[in-house]
C-alpha cells in the first residue's frame, strides 16, 4: 500500500527524532500546517506544501557518518596502496547567492578506500570530483567550508536530490524538487528562513553533478 504524505511525515519524524518545528524550518511549510497534519488523521495539505515536504523528506542528504581517514595526495605524489583517488578542484559551489567560476584546476586528490567508495556509489568513478561549499543557504545540511563529492554522471534533474547546479552564470549547491508548473523545477535551499525556494525553468538550470557525500572540518 502506498504511504500517505501524513504517514511519510510521521515516519520521518519518528526515525530522525526531528521536531515539527525543525521540519517546518527545513521544508518551508508552516508549523501550524505540519502540526495539523501530524495530529489529525486523514488531514491533508496543499499541492505546493506537499511538494515542499516531499523534497524535505527525500533521502537525498548525502552520507558522512563513519568516514574513514582520507589521505591528501599532492599532484605527482605516489598514492597509498589499495586506494581510489578522487580529484579535489579549487572551485566553490555557493550555498548562498552564487559563486562565479572562471576556471577550474585540480589542486590535489583525496585517497578513498575502494570499499568505502563502493558504499557511496555503485556507478563508474571516472567523473567523481570534490569541491568546496561556501555560504549558509544549505544549513543545517551543509555548512560553510564543507566539501562535497560530486558524481558528474548523475545530471538528470527530473529526479529529486541534492545537486551542484549552474544557473545565472554561477555555481550553486541546492536541492531539487518538483514544480507544479510544466517544464519547471523547484530549486530549494534548506535554510528557508533566509533563502526561499525558486521556481525555475528546467532550461535555465544545468546540473554539474549530484552530491553523494560531504566532509566537514572539526
mmCIF file with all atom_site columns, N, CA, C and O in Angstrom, residues 67-122:
data_model
loop_
_atom_site.group_PDB
_atom_site.id
_atom_site.type_symbol
_atom_site.label_atom_id
_atom_site.label_alt_id
_atom_site.label_comp_id
_atom_site.label_asym_id
_atom_site.label_entity_id
_atom_site.label_seq_id
_atom_site.pdbx_PDB_ins_code
_atom_site.Cartn_x
_atom_site.Cartn_y
_atom_site.Cartn_z
_atom_site.occupancy
_atom_site.B_iso_or_equiv
_atom_site.pdbx_formal_charge
_atom_site.auth_seq_id
_atom_site.auth_comp_id
_atom_site.auth_asym_id
_atom_site.auth_atom_id
_atom_site.pdbx_PDB_model_num
ATOM 1   N N  . UNK A 1 67  ? 33.038 8.025  8.221   1.00 0.00 ? 67  UNK A N  1
ATOM 2   C CA . UNK A 1 67  ? 34.007 8.297  7.163   1.00 0.00 ? 67  UNK A CA 1
ATOM 3   C C  . UNK A 1 67  ? 35.401 7.915  7.648   1.00 0.00 ? 67  UNK A C  1
ATOM 4   O O  . UNK A 1 67  ? 35.829 8.344  8.717   1.00 0.00 ? 67  UNK A O  1
ATOM 5   N N  . UNK A 1 68  ? 36.133 7.125  6.888   1.00 0.00 ? 68  UNK A N  1
ATOM 6   C CA . UNK A 1 68  ? 37.495 6.785  7.293   1.00 0.00 ? 68  UNK A CA 1
ATOM 7   C C  . UNK A 1 68  ? 38.424 7.978  7.122   1.00 0.00 ? 68  UNK A C  1
ATOM 8   O O  . UNK A 1 68  ? 38.082 8.963  6.470   1.00 0.00 ? 68  UNK A O  1
ATOM 9   N N  . UNK A 1 69  ? 39.609 7.880  7.696   1.00 0.00 ? 69  UNK A N  1
ATOM 10  C CA . UNK A 1 69  ? 40.606 8.925  7.495   1.00 0.00 ? 69  UNK A CA 1
ATOM 11  C C  . UNK A 1 69  ? 41.021 8.938  6.028   1.00 0.00 ? 69  UNK A C  1
ATOM 12  O O  . UNK A 1 69  ? 41.377 7.899  5.465   1.00 0.00 ? 69  UNK A O  1
ATOM 13  N N  . UNK A 1 70  ? 40.952 10.104 5.414   1.00 0.00 ? 70  UNK A N  1
ATOM 14  C CA . UNK A 1 70  ? 41.282 10.227 3.996   1.00 0.00 ? 70  UNK A CA 1
ATOM 15  C C  . UNK A 1 70  ? 42.620 10.948 3.865   1.00 0.00 ? 70  UNK A C  1
ATOM 16  O O  . UNK A 1 70  ? 42.839 11.980 4.483   1.00 0.00 ? 70  UNK A O  1
ATOM 17  N N  . UNK A 1 71  ? 43.489 10.392 3.045   1.00 0.00 ? 71  UNK A N  1
ATOM 18  C CA . UNK A 1 71  ? 44.820 10.965 2.895   1.00 0.00 ? 71  UNK A CA 1
ATOM 19  C C  . UNK A 1 71  ? 44.862 11.916 1.711   1.00 0.00 ? 71  UNK A C  1
ATOM 20  O O  . UNK A 1 71  ? 44.361 11.615 0.630   1.00 0.00 ? 71  UNK A O  1
ATOM 21  N N  . UNK A 1 72  ? 45.449 13.081 1.927   1.00 0.00 ? 72  UNK A N  1
ATOM 22  C CA . UNK A 1 72  ? 45.652 14.064 0.862   1.00 0.00 ? 72  UNK A CA 1
ATOM 23  C C  . UNK A 1 72  ? 46.835 13.632 0.010   1.00 0.00 ? 72  UNK A C  1
ATOM 24  O O  . UNK A 1 72  ? 47.893 13.273 0.525   1.00 0.00 ? 72  UNK A O  1
ATOM 25  N N  . UNK A 1 73  ? 46.655 13.669 -1.294  1.00 0.00 ? 73  UNK A N  1
ATOM 26  C CA . UNK A 1 73  ? 47.720 13.285 -2.232  1.00 0.00 ? 73  UNK A CA 1
ATOM 27  C C  . UNK A 1 73  ? 47.977 14.462 -3.167  1.00 0.00 ? 73  UNK A C  1
ATOM 28  O O  . UNK A 1 73  ? 47.078 14.894 -3.900  1.00 0.00 ? 73  UNK A O  1
ATOM 29  N N  . UNK A 1 74  ? 49.180 14.990 -3.108  1.00 0.00 ? 74  UNK A N  1
ATOM 30  C CA . UNK A 1 74  ? 49.545 16.115 -3.966  1.00 0.00 ? 74  UNK A CA 1
ATOM 31  C C  . UNK A 1 74  ? 49.842 15.632 -5.384  1.00 0.00 ? 74  UNK A C  1
ATOM 32  O O  . UNK A 1 74  ? 50.195 14.469 -5.607  1.00 0.00 ? 74  UNK A O  1
ATOM 33  N N  . UNK A 1 75  ? 49.679 16.514 -6.383  1.00 0.00 ? 75  UNK A N  1
ATOM 34  C CA . UNK A 1 75  ? 49.984 16.123 -7.767  1.00 0.00 ? 75  UNK A CA 1
ATOM 35  C C  . UNK A 1 75  ? 51.408 15.587 -7.894  1.00 0.00 ? 75  UNK A C  1
ATOM 36  O O  . UNK A 1 75  ? 52.357 16.179 -7.382  1.00 0.00 ? 75  UNK A O  1
ATOM 37  N N  . UNK A 1 76  ? 51.538 14.452 -8.527  1.00 0.00 ? 76  UNK A N  1
ATOM 38  C CA . UNK A 1 76  ? 52.848 13.832 -8.722  1.00 0.00 ? 76  UNK A CA 1
ATOM 39  C C  . UNK A 1 76  ? 53.263 12.899 -7.626  1.00 0.00 ? 76  UNK A C  1
ATOM 40  O O  . UNK A 1 76  ? 54.221 12.137 -7.787  1.00 0.00 ? 76  UNK A O  1
ATOM 41  N N  . UNK A 1 77  ? 52.574 12.911 -6.475  1.00 0.00 ? 77  UNK A N  1
ATOM 42  C CA . UNK A 1 77  ? 52.913 12.002 -5.374  1.00 0.00 ? 77  UNK A CA 1
ATOM 43  C C  . UNK A 1 77  ? 52.397 10.595 -5.672  1.00 0.00 ? 77  UNK A C  1
ATOM 44  O O  . UNK A 1 77  ? 51.412 10.401 -6.398  1.00 0.00 ? 77  UNK A O  1
ATOM 45  N N  . UNK A 1 78  ? 53.046 9.617  -5.067  1.00 0.00 ? 78  UNK A N  1
ATOM 46  C CA . UNK A 1 78  ? 52.612 8.233  -5.196  1.00 0.00 ? 78  UNK A CA 1
ATOM 47  C C  . UNK A 1 78  ? 51.414 8.003  -4.272  1.00 0.00 ? 78  UNK A C  1
ATOM 48  O O  . UNK A 1 78  ? 51.508 8.238  -3.060  1.00 0.00 ? 78  UNK A O  1
ATOM 49  N N  . UNK A 1 79  ? 50.282 7.569  -4.801  1.00 0.00 ? 79  UNK A N  1
ATOM 50  C CA . UNK A 1 79  ? 49.109 7.350  -3.930  1.00 0.00 ? 79  UNK A CA 1
ATOM 51  C C  . UNK A 1 79  ? 49.312 6.147  -3.030  1.00 0.00 ? 79  UNK A C  1
ATOM 52  O O  . UNK A 1 79  ? 50.060 5.220  -3.356  1.00 0.00 ? 79  UNK A O  1
ATOM 53  N N  . UNK A 1 80  ? 48.669 6.112  -1.878  1.00 0.00 ? 80  UNK A N  1
ATOM 54  C CA . UNK A 1 80  ? 48.748 4.946  -0.998  1.00 0.00 ? 80  UNK A CA 1
ATOM 55  C C  . UNK A 1 80  ? 48.208 3.708  -1.708  1.00 0.00 ? 80  UNK A C  1
ATOM 56  O O  . UNK A 1 80  ? 47.339 3.797  -2.588  1.00 0.00 ? 80  UNK A O  1
ATOM 57  N N  . UNK A 1 81  ? 48.725 2.566  -1.326  1.00 0.00 ? 81  UNK A N  1
ATOM 58  C CA . UNK A 1 81  ? 48.267 1.309  -1.933  1.00 0.00 ? 81  UNK A CA 1
ATOM 59  C C  . UNK A 1 81  ? 46.802 1.056  -1.585  1.00 0.00 ? 81  UNK A C  1
ATOM 60  O O  . UNK A 1 81  ? 46.317 1.439  -0.512  1.00 0.00 ? 81  UNK A O  1
ATOM 61  N N  . UNK A 1 82  ? 46.122 0.388  -2.517  1.00 0.00 ? 82  UNK A N  1
ATOM 62  C CA . UNK A 1 82  ? 44.732 -0.028 -2.310  1.00 0.00 ? 82  UNK A CA 1
ATOM 63  C C  . UNK A 1 82  ? 43.813 1.147  -1.973  1.00 0.00 ? 82  UNK A C  1
ATOM 64  O O  . UNK A 1 82  ? 42.992 1.085  -1.048  1.00 0.00 ? 82  UNK A O  1
ATOM 65  N N  . UNK A 1 83  ? 43.972 2.236  -2.702  1.00 0.00 ? 83  UNK A N  1
ATOM 66  C CA . UNK A 1 83  ? 43.079 3.385  -2.540  1.00 0.00 ? 83  UNK A CA 1
ATOM 67  C C  . UNK A 1 83  ? 42.608 3.851  -3.913  1.00 0.00 ? 83  UNK A C  1
ATOM 68  O O  . UNK A 1 83  ? 43.217 3.534  -4.938  1.00 0.00 ? 83  UNK A O  1
ATOM 69  N N  . UNK A 1 84  ? 41.515 4.593  -3.912  1.00 0.00 ? 84  UNK A N  1
ATOM 70  C CA . UNK A 1 84  ? 40.985 5.200  -5.137  1.00 0.00 ? 84  UNK A CA 1
ATOM 71  C C  . UNK A 1 84  ? 41.095 6.709  -4.986  1.00 0.00 ? 84  UNK A C  1
ATOM 72  O O  . UNK A 1 84  ? 40.627 7.275  -3.993  1.00 0.00 ? 84  UNK A O  1
ATOM 73  N N  . UNK A 1 85  ? 41.725 7.359  -5.954  1.00 0.00 ? 85  UNK A N  1
ATOM 74  C CA . UNK A 1 85  ? 41.930 8.802  -5.875  1.00 0.00 ? 85  UNK A CA 1
ATOM 75  C C  . UNK A 1 85  ? 40.742 9.549  -6.475  1.00 0.00 ? 85  UNK A C  1
ATOM 76  O O  . UNK A 1 85  ? 40.266 9.220  -7.563  1.00 0.00 ? 85  UNK A O  1
ATOM 77  N N  . UNK A 1 86  ? 40.287 10.567 -5.743  1.00 0.00 ? 86  UNK A N  1
ATOM 78  C CA . UNK A 1 86  ? 39.238 11.451 -6.242  1.00 0.00 ? 86  UNK A CA 1
ATOM 79  C C  . UNK A 1 86  ? 39.817 12.856 -6.299  1.00 0.00 ? 86  UNK A C  1
ATOM 80  O O  . UNK A 1 86  ? 40.310 13.365 -5.287  1.00 0.00 ? 86  UNK A O  1
ATOM 81  N N  . UNK A 1 87  ? 39.803 13.503 -7.467  1.00 0.00 ? 87  UNK A N  1
ATOM 82  C CA . UNK A 1 87  ? 40.402 14.834 -7.577  1.00 0.00 ? 87  UNK A CA 1
ATOM 83  C C  . UNK A 1 87  ? 39.619 15.894 -6.812  1.00 0.00 ? 87  UNK A C  1
ATOM 84  O O  . UNK A 1 87  ? 38.392 15.871 -6.755  1.00 0.00 ? 87  UNK A O  1
ATOM 85  N N  . UNK A 1 88  ? 40.364 16.816 -6.189  1.00 0.00 ? 88  UNK A N  1
ATOM 86  C CA . UNK A 1 88  ? 39.774 17.951 -5.488  1.00 0.00 ? 88  UNK A CA 1
ATOM 87  C C  . UNK A 1 88  ? 40.073 19.200 -6.312  1.00 0.00 ? 88  UNK A C  1
ATOM 88  O O  . UNK A 1 88  ? 41.231 19.498 -6.603  1.00 0.00 ? 88  UNK A O  1
ATOM 89  N N  . UNK A 1 89  ? 39.017 19.920 -6.690  1.00 0.00 ? 89  UNK A N  1
ATOM 90  C CA . UNK A 1 89  ? 39.177 21.101 -7.531  1.00 0.00 ? 89  UNK A CA 1
ATOM 91  C C  . UNK A 1 89  ? 39.083 22.375 -6.707  1.00 0.00 ? 89  UNK A C  1
ATOM 92  O O  . UNK A 1 89  ? 38.341 22.452 -5.726  1.00 0.00 ? 89  UNK A O  1
ATOM 93  N N  . UNK A 1 90  ? 39.845 23.348 -7.124  1.00 0.00 ? 90  UNK A N  1
ATOM 94  C CA . UNK A 1 90  ? 39.850 24.645 -6.456  1.00 0.00 ? 90  UNK A CA 1
ATOM 95  C C  . UNK A 1 90  ? 38.652 25.453 -6.937  1.00 0.00 ? 90  UNK A C  1
ATOM 96  O O  . UNK A 1 90  ? 38.783 26.452 -7.642  1.00 0.00 ? 90  UNK A O  1
ATOM 97  N N  . UNK A 1 91  ? 37.480 24.951 -6.568  1.00 0.00 ? 91  UNK A N  1
ATOM 98  C CA . UNK A 1 91  ? 36.205 25.523 -7.010  1.00 0.00 ? 91  UNK A CA 1
ATOM 99  C C  . UNK A 1 91  ? 35.273 25.558 -5.813  1.00 0.00 ? 91  UNK A C  1
ATOM 100 O O  . UNK A 1 91  ? 35.297 24.664 -4.963  1.00 0.00 ? 91  UNK A O  1
ATOM 101 N N  . UNK A 1 92  ? 34.450 26.579 -5.742  1.00 0.00 ? 92  UNK A N  1
ATOM 102 C CA . UNK A 1 92  ? 33.447 26.680 -4.687  1.00 0.00 ? 92  UNK A CA 1
ATOM 103 C C  . UNK A 1 92  ? 32.053 26.716 -5.296  1.00 0.00 ? 92  UNK A C  1
ATOM 104 O O  . UNK A 1 92  ? 31.820 27.439 -6.264  1.00 0.00 ? 92  UNK A O  1
ATOM 105 N N  . UNK A 1 93  ? 31.150 25.916 -4.737  1.00 0.00 ? 93  UNK A N  1
ATOM 106 C CA . UNK A 1 93  ? 29.731 25.998 -5.093  1.00 0.00 ? 93  UNK A CA 1
ATOM 107 C C  . UNK A 1 93  ? 29.040 26.751 -3.978  1.00 0.00 ? 93  UNK A C  1
ATOM 108 O O  . UNK A 1 93  ? 29.172 26.409 -2.810  1.00 0.00 ? 93  UNK A O  1
ATOM 109 N N  . UNK A 1 94  ? 28.315 27.770 -4.338  1.00 0.00 ? 94  UNK A N  1
ATOM 110 C CA . UNK A 1 94  ? 27.730 28.633 -3.323  1.00 0.00 ? 94  UNK A CA 1
ATOM 111 C C  . UNK A 1 94  ? 26.495 28.024 -2.695  1.00 0.00 ? 94  UNK A C  1
ATOM 112 O O  . UNK A 1 94  ? 25.588 27.586 -3.388  1.00 0.00 ? 94  UNK A O  1
ATOM 113 N N  . UNK A 1 95  ? 26.473 27.998 -1.362  1.00 0.00 ? 95  UNK A N  1
ATOM 114 C CA . UNK A 1 95  ? 25.252 27.746 -0.606  1.00 0.00 ? 95  UNK A CA 1
ATOM 115 C C  . UNK A 1 95  ? 24.777 29.114 -0.156  1.00 0.00 ? 95  UNK A C  1
ATOM 116 O O  . UNK A 1 95  ? 24.771 29.449 1.016   1.00 0.00 ? 95  UNK A O  1
ATOM 117 N N  . UNK A 1 96  ? 24.444 29.928 -1.146  1.00 0.00 ? 96  UNK A N  1
ATOM 118 C CA . UNK A 1 96  ? 24.068 31.315 -0.909  1.00 0.00 ? 96  UNK A CA 1
ATOM 119 C C  . UNK A 1 96  ? 23.600 31.915 -2.213  1.00 0.00 ? 96  UNK A C  1
ATOM 120 O O  . UNK A 1 96  ? 22.758 31.354 -2.891  1.00 0.00 ? 96  UNK A O  1
ATOM 121 N N  . UNK A 1 97  ? 24.175 33.037 -2.594  1.00 0.00 ? 97  UNK A N  1
ATOM 122 C CA . UNK A 1 97  ? 23.704 33.751 -3.782  1.00 0.00 ? 97  UNK A CA 1
ATOM 123 C C  . UNK A 1 97  ? 24.427 33.371 -5.070  1.00 0.00 ? 97  UNK A C  1
ATOM 124 O O  . UNK A 1 97  ? 24.096 33.876 -6.128  1.00 0.00 ? 97  UNK A O  1
ATOM 125 N N  . UNK A 1 98  ? 25.417 32.494 -4.988  1.00 0.00 ? 98  UNK A N  1
ATOM 126 C CA . UNK A 1 98  ? 26.056 32.050 -6.218  1.00 0.00 ? 98  UNK A CA 1
ATOM 127 C C  . UNK A 1 98  ? 27.533 32.365 -6.268  1.00 0.00 ? 98  UNK A C  1
ATOM 128 O O  . UNK A 1 98  ? 27.952 33.468 -5.934  1.00 0.00 ? 98  UNK A O  1
ATOM 129 N N  . UNK A 1 99  ? 28.340 31.393 -6.678  1.00 0.00 ? 99  UNK A N  1
ATOM 130 C CA . UNK A 1 99  ? 29.781 31.576 -6.812  1.00 0.00 ? 99  UNK A CA 1
ATOM 131 C C  . UNK A 1 99  ? 30.139 31.511 -8.289  1.00 0.00 ? 99  UNK A C  1
ATOM 132 O O  . UNK A 1 99  ? 29.905 30.500 -8.946  1.00 0.00 ? 99  UNK A O  1
ATOM 133 N N  . UNK A 1 100 ? 30.659 32.595 -8.820  1.00 0.00 ? 100 UNK A N  1
ATOM 134 C CA . UNK A 1 100 ? 31.032 32.640 -10.231 1.00 0.00 ? 100 UNK A CA 1
ATOM 135 C C  . UNK A 1 100 ? 32.419 32.031 -10.392 1.00 0.00 ? 100 UNK A C  1
ATOM 136 O O  . UNK A 1 100 ? 33.365 32.413 -9.709  1.00 0.00 ? 100 UNK A O  1
ATOM 137 N N  . UNK A 1 101 ? 32.532 31.069 -11.301 1.00 0.00 ? 101 UNK A N  1
ATOM 138 C CA . UNK A 1 101 ? 33.781 30.340 -11.501 1.00 0.00 ? 101 UNK A CA 1
ATOM 139 C C  . UNK A 1 101 ? 34.300 30.623 -12.904 1.00 0.00 ? 101 UNK A C  1
ATOM 140 O O  . UNK A 1 101 ? 33.614 30.364 -13.893 1.00 0.00 ? 101 UNK A O  1
ATOM 141 N N  . UNK A 1 102 ? 35.486 31.177 -12.991 1.00 0.00 ? 102 UNK A N  1
ATOM 142 C CA . UNK A 1 102 ? 36.077 31.469 -14.295 1.00 0.00 ? 102 UNK A CA 1
ATOM 143 C C  . UNK A 1 102 ? 36.929 30.315 -14.801 1.00 0.00 ? 102 UNK A C  1
ATOM 144 O O  . UNK A 1 102 ? 37.035 30.090 -15.995 1.00 0.00 ? 102 UNK A O  1
ATOM 145 N N  . UNK A 1 103 ? 37.573 29.584 -13.892 1.00 0.00 ? 103 UNK A N  1
ATOM 146 C CA . UNK A 1 103 ? 38.399 28.453 -14.302 1.00 0.00 ? 103 UNK A CA 1
ATOM 147 C C  . UNK A 1 103 ? 38.479 27.449 -13.167 1.00 0.00 ? 103 UNK A C  1
ATOM 148 O O  . UNK A 1 103 ? 38.222 27.772 -12.012 1.00 0.00 ? 103 UNK A O  1
ATOM 149 N N  . UNK A 1 104 ? 38.808 26.237 -13.537 1.00 0.00 ? 104 UNK A N  1
ATOM 150 C CA . UNK A 1 104 ? 38.879 25.161 -12.563 1.00 0.00 ? 104 UNK A CA 1
ATOM 151 C C  . UNK A 1 104 ? 40.216 24.447 -12.732 1.00 0.00 ? 104 UNK A C  1
ATOM 152 O O  . UNK A 1 104 ? 40.662 24.203 -13.853 1.00 0.00 ? 104 UNK A O  1
ATOM 153 N N  . UNK A 1 105 ? 40.869 24.113 -11.621 1.00 0.00 ? 105 UNK A N  1
ATOM 154 C CA . UNK A 1 105 ? 42.064 23.284 -11.726 1.00 0.00 ? 105 UNK A CA 1
ATOM 155 C C  . UNK A 1 105 ? 42.137 22.360 -10.526 1.00 0.00 ? 105 UNK A C  1
ATOM 156 O O  . UNK A 1 105 ? 41.642 22.674 -9.443  1.00 0.00 ? 105 UNK A O  1
ATOM 157 N N  . UNK A 1 106 ? 42.747 21.223 -10.748 1.00 0.00 ? 106 UNK A N  1
ATOM 158 C CA . UNK A 1 106 ? 42.864 20.215 -9.698  1.00 0.00 ? 106 UNK A CA 1
ATOM 159 C C  . UNK A 1 106 ? 43.981 20.616 -8.745  1.00 0.00 ? 106 UNK A C  1
ATOM 160 O O  . UNK A 1 106 ? 45.133 20.751 -9.152  1.00 0.00 ? 106 UNK A O  1
ATOM 161 N N  . UNK A 1 107 ? 43.639 20.816 -7.473  1.00 0.00 ? 107 UNK A N  1
ATOM 162 C CA . UNK A 1 107 ? 44.644 21.237 -6.505  1.00 0.00 ? 107 UNK A CA 1
ATOM 163 C C  . UNK A 1 107 ? 45.342 20.050 -5.865  1.00 0.00 ? 107 UNK A C  1
ATOM 164 O O  . UNK A 1 107 ? 46.536 20.109 -5.558  1.00 0.00 ? 107 UNK A O  1
ATOM 165 N N  . UNK A 1 108 ? 44.594 18.961 -5.611  1.00 0.00 ? 108 UNK A N  1
ATOM 166 C CA . UNK A 1 108 ? 45.163 17.739 -5.037  1.00 0.00 ? 108 UNK A CA 1
ATOM 167 C C  . UNK A 1 108 ? 44.103 16.647 -5.166  1.00 0.00 ? 108 UNK A C  1
ATOM 168 O O  . UNK A 1 108 ? 43.082 16.842 -5.837  1.00 0.00 ? 108 UNK A O  1
ATOM 169 N N  . UNK A 1 109 ? 44.334 15.506 -4.541  1.00 0.00 ? 109 UNK A N  1
ATOM 170 C CA . UNK A 1 109 ? 43.367 14.411 -4.539  1.00 0.00 ? 109 UNK A CA 1
ATOM 171 C C  . UNK A 1 109 ? 43.176 13.910 -3.115  1.00 0.00 ? 109 UNK A C  1
ATOM 172 O O  . UNK A 1 109 ? 44.011 14.152 -2.237  1.00 0.00 ? 109 UNK A O  1
ATOM 173 N N  . UNK A 1 110 ? 42.066 13.213 -2.897  1.00 0.00 ? 110 UNK A N  1
ATOM 174 C CA . UNK A 1 110 ? 41.850 12.500 -1.650  1.00 0.00 ? 110 UNK A CA 1
ATOM 175 C C  . UNK A 1 110 ? 41.793 11.011 -1.959  1.00 0.00 ? 110 UNK A C  1
ATOM 176 O O  . UNK A 1 110 ? 41.140 10.592 -2.928  1.00 0.00 ? 110 UNK A O  1
ATOM 177 N N  . UNK A 1 111 ? 42.497 10.222 -1.133  1.00 0.00 ? 111 UNK A N  1
ATOM 178 C CA . UNK A 1 111 ? 42.569 8.778  -1.340  1.00 0.00 ? 111 UNK A CA 1
ATOM 179 C C  . UNK A 1 111 ? 41.477 8.090  -0.521  1.00 0.00 ? 111 UNK A C  1
ATOM 180 O O  . UNK A 1 111 ? 41.507 8.119  0.710   1.00 0.00 ? 111 UNK A O  1
ATOM 181 N N  . UNK A 1 112 ? 40.508 7.496  -1.203  1.00 0.00 ? 112 UNK A N  1
ATOM 182 C CA . UNK A 1 112 ? 39.414 6.783  -0.545  1.00 0.00 ? 112 UNK A CA 1
ATOM 183 C C  . UNK A 1 112 ? 39.682 5.281  -0.565  1.00 0.00 ? 112 UNK A C  1
ATOM 184 O O  . UNK A 1 112 ? 40.128 4.742  -1.588  1.00 0.00 ? 112 UNK A O  1
ATOM 185 N N  . UNK A 1 113 ? 39.392 4.572  0.524   1.00 0.00 ? 113 UNK A N  1
ATOM 186 C CA . UNK A 1 113 ? 39.380 3.111  0.452   1.00 0.00 ? 113 UNK A CA 1
ATOM 187 C C  . UNK A 1 113 ? 38.311 2.671  -0.544  1.00 0.00 ? 113 UNK A C  1
ATOM 188 O O  . UNK A 1 113 ? 37.168 3.145  -0.477  1.00 0.00 ? 113 UNK A O  1
ATOM 189 N N  . UNK A 1 114 ? 38.633 1.812  -1.508  1.00 0.00 ? 114 UNK A N  1
ATOM 190 C CA . UNK A 1 114 ? 37.643 1.404  -2.515  1.00 0.00 ? 114 UNK A CA 1
ATOM 191 C C  . UNK A 1 114 ? 36.360 0.844  -1.917  1.00 0.00 ? 114 UNK A C  1
ATOM 192 O O  . UNK A 1 114 ? 35.270 1.083  -2.453  1.00 0.00 ? 114 UNK A O  1
ATOM 193 N N  . UNK A 1 115 ? 36.462 0.108  -0.798  1.00 0.00 ? 115 UNK A N  1
ATOM 194 C CA . UNK A 1 115 ? 35.265 -0.472 -0.185  1.00 0.00 ? 115 UNK A CA 1
ATOM 195 C C  . UNK A 1 115 ? 34.334 0.621  0.312   1.00 0.00 ? 115 UNK A C  1
ATOM 196 O O  . UNK A 1 115 ? 33.107 0.525  0.175   1.00 0.00 ? 115 UNK A O  1
ATOM 197 N N  . UNK A 1 116 ? 34.907 1.685  0.879   1.00 0.00 ? 116 UNK A N  1
ATOM 198 C CA . UNK A 1 116 ? 34.079 2.790  1.359   1.00 0.00 ? 116 UNK A CA 1
ATOM 199 C C  . UNK A 1 116 ? 33.467 3.549  0.190   1.00 0.00 ? 116 UNK A C  1
ATOM 200 O O  . UNK A 1 116 ? 32.287 3.907  0.214   1.00 0.00 ? 116 UNK A O  1
ATOM 201 N N  . UNK A 1 117 ? 34.272 3.781  -0.849  1.00 0.00 ? 117 UNK A N  1
ATOM 202 C CA . UNK A 1 117 ? 33.756 4.470  -2.034  1.00 0.00 ? 117 UNK A CA 1
ATOM 203 C C  . UNK A 1 117 ? 32.629 3.665  -2.671  1.00 0.00 ? 117 UNK A C  1
ATOM 204 O O  . UNK A 1 117 ? 31.662 4.223  -3.191  1.00 0.00 ? 117 UNK A O  1
ATOM 205 N N  . UNK A 1 118 ? 32.744 2.333  -2.585  1.00 0.00 ? 118 UNK A N  1
ATOM 206 C CA . UNK A 1 118 ? 31.697 1.469  -3.123  1.00 0.00 ? 118 UNK A CA 1
ATOM 207 C C  . UNK A 1 118 ? 30.381 1.584  -2.385  1.00 0.00 ? 118 UNK A C  1
ATOM 208 O O  . UNK A 1 118 ? 29.314 1.307  -2.946  1.00 0.00 ? 118 UNK A O  1
ATOM 209 N N  . UNK A 1 119 ? 30.443 1.993  -1.105  1.00 0.00 ? 119 UNK A N  1
ATOM 210 C CA . UNK A 1 119 ? 29.206 2.212  -0.350  1.00 0.00 ? 119 UNK A CA 1
ATOM 211 C C  . UNK A 1 119 ? 28.516 3.495  -0.792  1.00 0.00 ? 119 UNK A C  1
ATOM 212 O O  . UNK A 1 119 ? 27.298 3.632  -0.687  1.00 0.00 ? 119 UNK A O  1
ATOM 213 N N  . UNK A 1 120 ? 29.304 4.452  -1.283  1.00 0.00 ? 120 UNK A N  1
ATOM 214 C CA . UNK A 1 120 ? 28.764 5.747  -1.684  1.00 0.00 ? 120 UNK A CA 1
ATOM 215 C C  . UNK A 1 120 ? 28.133 5.676  -3.062  1.00 0.00 ? 120 UNK A C  1
ATOM 216 O O  . UNK A 1 120 ? 27.075 6.251  -3.323  1.00 0.00 ? 120 UNK A O  1
ATOM 217 N N  . UNK A 1 121 ? 28.792 4.964  -3.988  1.00 0.00 ? 121 UNK A N  1
ATOM 218 C CA . UNK A 1 121 ? 28.279 4.855  -5.342  1.00 0.00 ? 121 UNK A CA 1
ATOM 219 C C  . UNK A 1 121 ? 28.618 3.498  -5.929  1.00 0.00 ? 121 UNK A C  1
ATOM 220 O O  . UNK A 1 121 ? 29.723 2.994  -5.722  1.00 0.00 ? 121 UNK A O  1
ATOM 221 N N  . UNK A 1 122 ? 27.669 2.939  -6.655  1.00 0.00 ? 122 UNK A N  1
ATOM 222 C CA . UNK A 1 122 ? 27.893 1.683  -7.354  1.00 0.00 ? 122 UNK A CA 1
ATOM 223 C C  . UNK A 1 122 ? 28.240 1.924  -8.820  1.00 0.00 ? 122 UNK A C  1
ATOM 224 O O  . UNK A 1 122 ? 28.529 0.982  -9.562  1.00 0.00 ? 122 UNK A O  1
#
